[in-house]
Short mmCIF file of C-alpha atoms in Angstrom, two decimals:
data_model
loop_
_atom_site.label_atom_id
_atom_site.label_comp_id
_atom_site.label_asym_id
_atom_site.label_seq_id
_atom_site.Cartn_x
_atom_site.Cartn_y
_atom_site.Cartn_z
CA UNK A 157 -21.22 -38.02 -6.70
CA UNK A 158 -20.78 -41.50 -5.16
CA UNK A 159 -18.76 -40.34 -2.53
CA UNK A 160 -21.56 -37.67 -1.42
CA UNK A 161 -24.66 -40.49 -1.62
CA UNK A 162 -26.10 -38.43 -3.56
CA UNK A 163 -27.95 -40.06 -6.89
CA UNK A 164 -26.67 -39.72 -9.90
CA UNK A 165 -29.03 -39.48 -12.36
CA UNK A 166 -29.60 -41.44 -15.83
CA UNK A 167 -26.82 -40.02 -18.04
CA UNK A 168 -27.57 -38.26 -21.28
CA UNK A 169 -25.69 -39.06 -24.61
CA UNK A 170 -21.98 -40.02 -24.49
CA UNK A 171 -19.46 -39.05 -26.44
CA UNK A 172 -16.33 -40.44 -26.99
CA UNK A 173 -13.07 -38.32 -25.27
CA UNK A 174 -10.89 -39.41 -27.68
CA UNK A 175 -11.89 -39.49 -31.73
CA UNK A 176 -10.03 -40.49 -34.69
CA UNK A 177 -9.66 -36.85 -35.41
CA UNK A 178 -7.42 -36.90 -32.16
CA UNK A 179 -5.12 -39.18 -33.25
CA UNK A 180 -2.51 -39.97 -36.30
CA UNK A 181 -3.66 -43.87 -35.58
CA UNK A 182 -7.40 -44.03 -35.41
CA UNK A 183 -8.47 -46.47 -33.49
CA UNK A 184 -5.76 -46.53 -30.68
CA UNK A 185 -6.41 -44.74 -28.03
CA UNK A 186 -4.02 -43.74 -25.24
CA UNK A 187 -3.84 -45.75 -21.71
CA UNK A 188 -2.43 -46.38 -18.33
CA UNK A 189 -0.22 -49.11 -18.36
CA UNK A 190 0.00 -49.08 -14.64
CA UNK A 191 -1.96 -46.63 -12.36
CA UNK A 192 -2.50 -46.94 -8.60
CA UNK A 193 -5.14 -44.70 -6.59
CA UNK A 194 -5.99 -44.84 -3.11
CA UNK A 195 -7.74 -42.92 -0.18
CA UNK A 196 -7.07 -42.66 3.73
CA UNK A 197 -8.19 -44.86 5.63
CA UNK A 198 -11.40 -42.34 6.44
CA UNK A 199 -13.61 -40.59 4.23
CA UNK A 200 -14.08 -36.94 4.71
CA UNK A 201 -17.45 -36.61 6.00
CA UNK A 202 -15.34 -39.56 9.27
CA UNK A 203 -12.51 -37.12 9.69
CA UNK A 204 -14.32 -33.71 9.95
CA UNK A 205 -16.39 -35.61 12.68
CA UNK A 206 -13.00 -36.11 14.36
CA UNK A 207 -12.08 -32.56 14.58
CA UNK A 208 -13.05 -31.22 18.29
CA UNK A 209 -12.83 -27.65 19.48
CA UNK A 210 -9.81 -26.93 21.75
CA UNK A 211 -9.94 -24.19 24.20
CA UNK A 212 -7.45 -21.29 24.09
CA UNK A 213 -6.58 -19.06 27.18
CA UNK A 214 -3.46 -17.55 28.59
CA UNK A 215 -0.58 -14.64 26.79
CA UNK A 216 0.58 -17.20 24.68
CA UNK A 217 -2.48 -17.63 22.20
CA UNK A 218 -1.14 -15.89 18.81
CA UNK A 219 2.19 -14.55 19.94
CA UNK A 220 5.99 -14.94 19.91
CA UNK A 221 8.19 -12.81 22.73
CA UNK A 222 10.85 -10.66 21.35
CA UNK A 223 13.90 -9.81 23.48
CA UNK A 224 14.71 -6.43 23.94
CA UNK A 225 16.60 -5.93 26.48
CA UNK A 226 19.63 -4.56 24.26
CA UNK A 227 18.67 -3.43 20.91
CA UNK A 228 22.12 -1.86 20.21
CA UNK A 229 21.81 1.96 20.76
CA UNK A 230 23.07 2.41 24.49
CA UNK A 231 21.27 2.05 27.64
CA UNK A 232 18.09 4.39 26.95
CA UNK A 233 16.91 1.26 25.00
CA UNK A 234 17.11 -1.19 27.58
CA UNK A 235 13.85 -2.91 28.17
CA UNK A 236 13.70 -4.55 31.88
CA UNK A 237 10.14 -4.39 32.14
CA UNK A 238 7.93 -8.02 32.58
CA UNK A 239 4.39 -7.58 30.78
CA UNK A 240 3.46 -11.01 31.97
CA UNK A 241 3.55 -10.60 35.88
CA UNK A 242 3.37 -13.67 36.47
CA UNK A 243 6.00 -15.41 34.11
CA UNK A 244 9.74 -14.14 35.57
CA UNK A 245 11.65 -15.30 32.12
CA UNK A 246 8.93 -12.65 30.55
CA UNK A 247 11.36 -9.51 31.80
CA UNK A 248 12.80 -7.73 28.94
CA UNK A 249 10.68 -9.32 26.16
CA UNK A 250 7.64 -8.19 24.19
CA UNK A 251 5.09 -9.69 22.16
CA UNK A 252 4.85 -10.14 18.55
CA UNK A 253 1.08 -10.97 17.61
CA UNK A 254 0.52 -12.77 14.84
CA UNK A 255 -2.41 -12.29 12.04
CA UNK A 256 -4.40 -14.83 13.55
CA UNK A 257 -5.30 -13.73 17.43
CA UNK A 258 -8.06 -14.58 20.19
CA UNK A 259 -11.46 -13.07 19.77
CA UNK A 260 -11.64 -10.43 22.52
CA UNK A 261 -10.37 -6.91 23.59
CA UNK A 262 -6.97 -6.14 20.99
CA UNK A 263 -3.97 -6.06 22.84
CA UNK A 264 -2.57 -2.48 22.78
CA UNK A 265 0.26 -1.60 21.14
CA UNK A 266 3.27 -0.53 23.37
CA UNK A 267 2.75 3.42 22.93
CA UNK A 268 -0.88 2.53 24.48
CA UNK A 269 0.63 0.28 27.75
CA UNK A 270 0.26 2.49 31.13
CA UNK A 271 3.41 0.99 32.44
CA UNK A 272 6.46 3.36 33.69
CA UNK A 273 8.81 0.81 31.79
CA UNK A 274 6.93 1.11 28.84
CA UNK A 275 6.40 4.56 28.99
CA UNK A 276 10.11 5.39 29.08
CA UNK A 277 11.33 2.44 27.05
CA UNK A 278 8.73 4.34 24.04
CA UNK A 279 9.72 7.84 24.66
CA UNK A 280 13.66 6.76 24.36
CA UNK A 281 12.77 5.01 21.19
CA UNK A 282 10.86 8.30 19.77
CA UNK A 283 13.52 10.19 20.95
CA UNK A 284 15.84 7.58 18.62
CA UNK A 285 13.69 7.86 15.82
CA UNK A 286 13.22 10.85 15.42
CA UNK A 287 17.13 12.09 15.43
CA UNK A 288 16.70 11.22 11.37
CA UNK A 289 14.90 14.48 11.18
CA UNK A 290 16.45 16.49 13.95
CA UNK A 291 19.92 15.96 12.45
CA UNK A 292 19.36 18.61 9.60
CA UNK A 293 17.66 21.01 12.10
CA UNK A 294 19.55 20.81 15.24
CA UNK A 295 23.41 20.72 15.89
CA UNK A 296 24.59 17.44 18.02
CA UNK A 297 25.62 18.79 21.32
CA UNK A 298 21.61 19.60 21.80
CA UNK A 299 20.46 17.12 21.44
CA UNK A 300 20.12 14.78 24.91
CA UNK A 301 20.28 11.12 25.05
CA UNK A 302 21.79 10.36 21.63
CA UNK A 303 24.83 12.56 21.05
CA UNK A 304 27.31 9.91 21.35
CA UNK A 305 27.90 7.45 18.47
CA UNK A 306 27.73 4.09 20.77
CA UNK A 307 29.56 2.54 17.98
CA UNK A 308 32.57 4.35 16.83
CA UNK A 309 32.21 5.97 20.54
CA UNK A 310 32.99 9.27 18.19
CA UNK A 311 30.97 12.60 19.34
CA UNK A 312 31.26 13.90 15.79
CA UNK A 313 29.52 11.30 13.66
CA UNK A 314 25.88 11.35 13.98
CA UNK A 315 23.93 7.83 14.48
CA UNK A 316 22.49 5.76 11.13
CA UNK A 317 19.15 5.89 12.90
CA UNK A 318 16.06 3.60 11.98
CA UNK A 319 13.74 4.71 9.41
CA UNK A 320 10.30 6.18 10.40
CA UNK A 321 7.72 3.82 8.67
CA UNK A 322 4.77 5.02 6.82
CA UNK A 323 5.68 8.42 6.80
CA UNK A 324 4.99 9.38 3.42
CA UNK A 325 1.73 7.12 3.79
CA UNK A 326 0.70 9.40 6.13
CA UNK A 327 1.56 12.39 4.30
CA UNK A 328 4.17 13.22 6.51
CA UNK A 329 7.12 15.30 5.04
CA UNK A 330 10.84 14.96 5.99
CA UNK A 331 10.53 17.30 8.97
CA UNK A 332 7.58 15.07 11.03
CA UNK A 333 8.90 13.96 14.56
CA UNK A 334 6.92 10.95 16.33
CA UNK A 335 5.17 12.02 19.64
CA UNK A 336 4.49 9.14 22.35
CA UNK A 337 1.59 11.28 23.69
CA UNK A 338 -0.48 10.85 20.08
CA UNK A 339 -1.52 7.11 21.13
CA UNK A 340 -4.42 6.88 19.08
CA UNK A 341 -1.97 7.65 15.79
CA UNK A 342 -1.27 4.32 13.23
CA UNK A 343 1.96 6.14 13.10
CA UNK A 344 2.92 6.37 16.62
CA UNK A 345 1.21 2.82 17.19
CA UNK A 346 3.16 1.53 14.14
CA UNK A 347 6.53 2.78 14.96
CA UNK A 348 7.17 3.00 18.62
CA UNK A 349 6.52 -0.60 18.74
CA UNK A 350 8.87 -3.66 18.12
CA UNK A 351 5.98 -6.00 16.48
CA UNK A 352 4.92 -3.72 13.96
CA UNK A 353 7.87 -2.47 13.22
CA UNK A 354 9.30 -5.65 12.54
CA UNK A 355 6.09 -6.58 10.42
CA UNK A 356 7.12 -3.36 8.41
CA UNK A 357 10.67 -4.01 8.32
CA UNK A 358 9.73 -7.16 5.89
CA UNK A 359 7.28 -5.65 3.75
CA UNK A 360 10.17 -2.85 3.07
CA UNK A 361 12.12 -5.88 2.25
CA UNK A 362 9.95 -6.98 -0.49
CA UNK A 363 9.54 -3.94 -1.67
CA UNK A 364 13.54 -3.63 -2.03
CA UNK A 365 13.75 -7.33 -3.52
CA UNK A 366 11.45 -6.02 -6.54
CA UNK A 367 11.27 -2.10 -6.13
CA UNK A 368 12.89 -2.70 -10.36
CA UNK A 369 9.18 -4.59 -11.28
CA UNK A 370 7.04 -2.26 -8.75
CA UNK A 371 9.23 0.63 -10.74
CA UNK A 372 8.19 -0.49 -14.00
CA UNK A 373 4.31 -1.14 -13.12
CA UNK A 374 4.48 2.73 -12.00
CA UNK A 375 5.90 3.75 -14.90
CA UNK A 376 3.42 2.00 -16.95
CA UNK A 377 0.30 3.59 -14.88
CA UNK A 378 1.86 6.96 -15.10
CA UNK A 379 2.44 6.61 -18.61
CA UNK A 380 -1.26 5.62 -19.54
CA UNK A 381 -3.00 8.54 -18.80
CA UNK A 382 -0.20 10.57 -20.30
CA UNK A 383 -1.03 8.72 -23.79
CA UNK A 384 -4.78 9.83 -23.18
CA UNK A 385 -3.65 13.10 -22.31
CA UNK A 386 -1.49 13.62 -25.26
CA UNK A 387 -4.36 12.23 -27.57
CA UNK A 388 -6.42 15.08 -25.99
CA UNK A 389 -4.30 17.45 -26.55
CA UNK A 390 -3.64 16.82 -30.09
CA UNK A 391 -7.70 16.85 -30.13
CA UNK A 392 -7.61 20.16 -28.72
CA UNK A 393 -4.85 21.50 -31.16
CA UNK A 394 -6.89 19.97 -34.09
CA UNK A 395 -9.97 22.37 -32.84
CA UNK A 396 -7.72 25.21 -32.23
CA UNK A 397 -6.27 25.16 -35.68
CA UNK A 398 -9.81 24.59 -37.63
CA UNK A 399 -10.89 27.45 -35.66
CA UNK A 400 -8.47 29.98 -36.88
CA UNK A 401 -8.96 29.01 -40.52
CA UNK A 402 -12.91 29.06 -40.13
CA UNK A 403 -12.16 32.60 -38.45
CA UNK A 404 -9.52 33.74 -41.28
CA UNK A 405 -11.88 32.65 -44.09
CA UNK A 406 -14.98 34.04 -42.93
CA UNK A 407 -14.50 36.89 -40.17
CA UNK A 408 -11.24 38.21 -40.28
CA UNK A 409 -11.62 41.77 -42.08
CA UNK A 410 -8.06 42.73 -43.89
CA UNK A 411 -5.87 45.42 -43.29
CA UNK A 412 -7.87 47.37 -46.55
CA UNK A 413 -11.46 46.33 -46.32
CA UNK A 414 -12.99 45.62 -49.74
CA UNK A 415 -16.22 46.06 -51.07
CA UNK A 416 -16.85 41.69 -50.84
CA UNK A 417 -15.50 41.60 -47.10
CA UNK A 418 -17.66 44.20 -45.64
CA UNK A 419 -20.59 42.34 -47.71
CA UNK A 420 -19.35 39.17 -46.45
CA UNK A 421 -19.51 40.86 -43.00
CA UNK A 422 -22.82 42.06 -43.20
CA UNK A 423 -24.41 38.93 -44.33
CA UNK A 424 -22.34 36.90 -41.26
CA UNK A 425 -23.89 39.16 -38.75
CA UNK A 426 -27.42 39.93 -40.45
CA UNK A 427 -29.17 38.27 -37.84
CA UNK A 428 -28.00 40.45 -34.85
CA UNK A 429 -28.63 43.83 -36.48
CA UNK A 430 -32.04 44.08 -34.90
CA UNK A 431 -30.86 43.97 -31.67
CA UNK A 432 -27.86 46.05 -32.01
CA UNK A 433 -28.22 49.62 -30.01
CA UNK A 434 -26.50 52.28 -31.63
CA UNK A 435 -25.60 55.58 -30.03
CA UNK A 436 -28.98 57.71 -30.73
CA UNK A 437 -30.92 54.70 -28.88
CA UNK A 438 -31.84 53.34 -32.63
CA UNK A 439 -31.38 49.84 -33.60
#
């Protein structure tokens, strides 16, 4: 309160912290023997004054630069196009935005840039990406770019391809193939670009480092409503068999009607006689 000049005002009753009741020795009452406290040299109110608005500008703002110009799968993914014109150590590299950007205009993802580079650079990396599904479809010497193994060099072994992200998010089955052309898809835009793909790379990671605890939670959501739903049930079977023995015990007419059933009978359904039709028109 002190620190804020603000007033304190006249304090109500005190109590003590620290009662007999507390304590096997009433009386004595615990203490620092040696305690030392101190501030910065400013208070806080002095040092948010100091804090003065910087101005941000340029490519740099928010963003590392990824190389790559060899990614590992042959030449069709070799990036050598520069997305900063006017930096020449910017060829082969793209950006990697971070959560916290400049306000303005977002920066499109690399299935949205108009460049030729890009352009071809994507479609190779669709064309990668979507071999996992091709593969049970489509025999190897169709298909065109990837048929070699680049690194057994063997024409017979198909490529361990990269995994298409957020396909089952999407509702996307096993045989969905990315298209460059779909630029306004979060799929496309998530997987035909480095960033996000590396962003999604590490959240499959923690998935993997506790996919035994996320397991379990699943289990224990799916087996909640399958307690209600047995409860329910039982319910329902509880109904079902009071039913029958309401309907044995009062309806049901035996195989040789007696004089008491049929009298039974008549009594039960008394009350719709007078509207029953009969044959003649007569009720």
């Amino acid at each position: 309160m002190n620190g804020t000049q603000e007033k304190i005002d006249a304090a109500g009753r005190f109590e003590a912290s620290w009662g007999n009741e507390q304590t096997f020795m009433p009386g004595h009452y615990p203490i620092y023997y040696e305690w030392a406290f101190r501030t910065g040299d400013d208070d806080v109110e002095t040092l948010a004054g100091k804090i003065k608005p910087q101005e941000l500008k340029g490519l740099d703002v928010g963003k590392l630069w990824m190389n790559v110009e060899d990614i590992g799968y042959g030449k069709n993914l070799e990036y050598h196009g520069r997305l900063d014109p006017a930096n020449p150590d910017r060829q082969g590299v793209m950006p990697f935005e971070g959560a916290l950007r400049m306000v303005g205009p977002e920066t499109p993802t690399m299935v949205q840039r108009p460049g030729a580079d890009e352009k071809t650079w994507v479609g190779n990396l669709a064309a990668l990406l979507n071999l996992g599904t091709q593969y049970r479809t489509t025999s190897l010497a169709t298909l065109s770019g990837f048929t070699q193994n680049v690194i057994w060099q063997e024409q017979d072994d198909p490529l361990l391809v990269p995994p298409i992200y957020g396909r089952w998010y999407a509702q996307q089955d096993g045989s969905h193939t990315l298209k460059p052309a779909q630029q306004g898809n979060w799929l496309e835009q998530l997987n035909l670009d480095p960033a996000y793909r590396a962003a999604a790379g590490l959240g499959a990671e923690v998935v993997r480092q506790h996919q035994d605890e996320f397991v379990g939670r699943a289990w224990e959501q799916f087996s909640m409503p399958r307690r209600n739903l047995n409860i329910e049930l039982l319910r329902l079977r509880f109904a079902q068999e009071v039913t029958r023995a309401t309907y044995a015990k009062h309806f049901a007419i035996p195989a040789t009607p007696t004089e008491a059933a049929i009298n039974r009978q008549i009594a039960l359904t008394n009350t719709l006689h007078s509207v029953v039709m009969l044959d003649g028109g007569q009720r």
